[in-house]
PDB file of C-alpha atoms in Angstrom:
ATOM      1  CA  MET A   4     -11.895  34.657-167.060  1.00  0.00           C
ATOM      2  CA  THR A   5     -14.168  31.654-166.746  1.00  0.00           C
ATOM      3  CA  LEU A   6     -17.691  31.468-168.142  1.00  0.00           C
ATOM      4  CA  ILE A   7     -20.242  29.243-166.422  1.00  0.00           C
ATOM      5  CA  LEU A   8     -23.654  28.472-167.878  1.00  0.00           C
ATOM      6  CA  LYS A   9     -26.367  28.398-165.205  1.00  0.00           C
ATOM      7  CA  ASP A  10     -29.998  27.342-165.499  1.00  0.00           C
ATOM      8  CA  HIS A  11     -33.064  29.320-164.410  1.00  0.00           C
ATOM      9  CA  ALA A  12     -32.577  28.143-160.801  1.00  0.00           C
ATOM     10  CA  GLY A  13     -28.951  29.290-160.764  1.00  0.00           C
ATOM     11  CA  ASP A  14     -27.554  25.773-160.832  1.00  0.00           C
ATOM     12  CA  ARG A  15     -24.385  25.160-162.866  1.00  0.00           C
ATOM     13  CA  VAL A  16     -25.100  23.500-166.189  1.00  0.00           C
ATOM     14  CA  GLN A  17     -21.488  23.468-167.376  1.00  0.00           C
ATOM     15  CA  ASP A  18     -18.320  25.509-167.785  1.00  0.00           C
ATOM     16  CA  MET A  19     -18.031  27.192-171.158  1.00  0.00           C
ATOM     17  CA  LEU A  20     -14.399  26.381-171.910  1.00  0.00           C
ATOM     18  CA  ILE A  21     -14.292  26.593-175.719  1.00  0.00           C
ATOM     19  CA  ASP A  22     -14.338  30.247-176.785  1.00  0.00           C
ATOM     20  CA  ASN A  23     -15.520  29.768-180.363  1.00  0.00           C
ATOM     21  CA  GLN A  24     -18.540  27.546-179.630  1.00  0.00           C
ATOM     22  CA  THR A  25     -22.129  28.771-179.840  1.00  0.00           C
ATOM     23  CA  LEU A  26     -24.526  28.980-176.915  1.00  0.00           C
ATOM     24  CA  GLY A  27     -26.477  26.118-178.453  1.00  0.00           C
ATOM     25  CA  PHE A  28     -23.405  23.902-178.198  1.00  0.00           C
ATOM     26  CA  TYR A  29     -23.511  24.365-174.431  1.00  0.00           C
ATOM     27  CA  GLY A  30     -27.253  23.696-174.246  1.00  0.00           C
ATOM     28  CA  ALA A  31     -28.295  27.253-173.367  1.00  0.00           C
ATOM     29  CA  GLN A  32     -32.040  27.771-173.110  1.00  0.00           C
ATOM     30  CA  ASP A  33     -34.340  30.721-172.413  1.00  0.00           C
ATOM     31  CA  SER A  34     -33.811  32.109-168.902  1.00  0.00           C
ATOM     32  CA  TYR A  35     -30.322  30.602-168.577  1.00  0.00           C
ATOM     33  CA  THR A  36     -27.548  32.976-167.527  1.00  0.00           C
ATOM     34  CA  ILE A  37     -23.817  33.154-168.088  1.00  0.00           C
ATOM     35  CA  HIS A  38     -21.856  33.729-164.903  1.00  0.00           C
ATOM     36  CA  ILE A  39     -18.470  35.378-165.480  1.00  0.00           C
ATOM     37  CA  VAL A  40     -15.681  34.719-162.990  1.00  0.00           C
ATOM     38  CA  ASP A  41     -12.653  37.005-163.189  1.00  0.00           C
ATOM     39  CA  THR A  42      -9.604  34.856-162.611  1.00  0.00           C
ATOM     40  CA  ASN A  43      -7.109  37.704-163.122  1.00  0.00           C
ATOM     41  CA  PRO A  44      -5.391  38.365-159.783  1.00  0.00           C
ATOM     42  CA  ASP A  45      -4.338  41.830-161.017  1.00  0.00           C
ATOM     43  CA  ALA A  46      -7.874  42.970-161.858  1.00  0.00           C
ATOM     44  CA  ILE A  47      -9.163  46.148-160.268  1.00  0.00           C
ATOM     45  CA  ASP A  48     -11.447  45.925-157.264  1.00  0.00           C
ATOM     46  CA  LEU A  49     -14.845  47.289-158.294  1.00  0.00           C
ATOM     47  CA  GLU A  50     -16.005  47.148-154.691  1.00  0.00           C
ATOM     48  CA  ASP A  51     -13.276  49.586-153.585  1.00  0.00           C
ATOM     49  CA  ASP A  52     -14.944  52.141-151.328  1.00  0.00           C
ATOM     50  CA  SER A  53     -11.844  54.211-150.606  1.00  0.00           C
ATOM     51  CA  VAL A  54     -13.230  56.946-152.878  1.00  0.00           C
ATOM     52  CA  PRO A  55     -16.284  58.574-151.326  1.00  0.00           C
ATOM     53  CA  LYS A  56     -19.529  58.158-153.213  1.00  0.00           C
ATOM     54  CA  TYR A  57     -20.972  61.338-154.748  1.00  0.00           C
ATOM     55  CA  GLU A  58     -24.283  62.209-153.155  1.00  0.00           C
ATOM     56  CA  ILE A  59     -26.680  65.050-153.825  1.00  0.00           C
ATOM     57  CA  SER A  60     -29.697  66.117-151.824  1.00  0.00           C
ATOM     58  CA  GLU A  61     -33.169  65.717-153.270  1.00  0.00           C
ATOM     59  CA  GLU A  62     -33.589  69.515-153.286  1.00  0.00           C
ATOM     60  CA  GLU A  63     -30.357  70.094-155.221  1.00  0.00           C
ATOM     61  CA  TYR A  64     -31.240  67.327-157.682  1.00  0.00           C
ATOM     62  CA  ALA A  65     -34.660  68.881-158.298  1.00  0.00           C
ATOM     63  CA  LYS A  66     -33.027  72.233-159.156  1.00  0.00           C
ATOM     64  CA  ARG A  67     -30.971  70.724-161.973  1.00  0.00           C
ATOM     65  CA  ASP A  68     -32.208  70.757-165.579  1.00  0.00           C
ATOM     66  CA  ASP A  69     -29.974  67.952-166.863  1.00  0.00           C
ATOM     67  CA  THR A  70     -31.317  65.014-164.874  1.00  0.00           C
ATOM     68  CA  PHE A  71     -32.739  61.720-166.029  1.00  0.00           C
ATOM     69  CA  ARG A  72     -35.881  62.426-164.030  1.00  0.00           C
ATOM     70  CA  LYS A  73     -36.593  65.616-166.008  1.00  0.00           C
ATOM     71  CA  PHE A  74     -35.742  63.895-169.285  1.00  0.00           C
ATOM     72  CA  ARG A  75     -38.170  61.078-168.472  1.00  0.00           C
ATOM     73  CA  GLU A  76     -40.941  63.505-167.510  1.00  0.00           C
ATOM     74  CA  GLU A  77     -40.478  65.332-170.811  1.00  0.00           C
ATOM     75  CA  GLN A  78     -40.603  62.075-172.764  1.00  0.00           C
ATOM     76  CA  LEU A  79     -43.806  61.023-170.980  1.00  0.00           C
ATOM     77  CA  LYS A  80     -45.410  64.380-171.821  1.00  0.00           C
ATOM     78  CA  ARG A  81     -44.594  63.860-175.495  1.00  0.00           C
ATOM     79  CA  ASN A  82     -45.575  60.216-175.585  1.00  0.00           C
ATOM     80  CA  PRO A  83     -47.809  59.109-172.701  1.00  0.00           C
ATOM     81  CA  ARG A  84     -48.135  55.392-172.195  1.00  0.00           C
TER      82      ARG A  84
END
């Protein structure tokens, strides 16, 4: 795995090669990101679409009681913004 520090525009600042150094050592600032590159050739393919994606109709989703949507509605009733 390789870590690359990128600035707010997405430009490479530098490779983060020393594992035990702090972000400050690499010059990280607010809005910078760390881009992780997997260099393991045996890693699993997260983009594998050979397994069909689970899909549910809007009607079937609305019938369920254990959905995030219902949880969120309940939380908003208890504590409106």
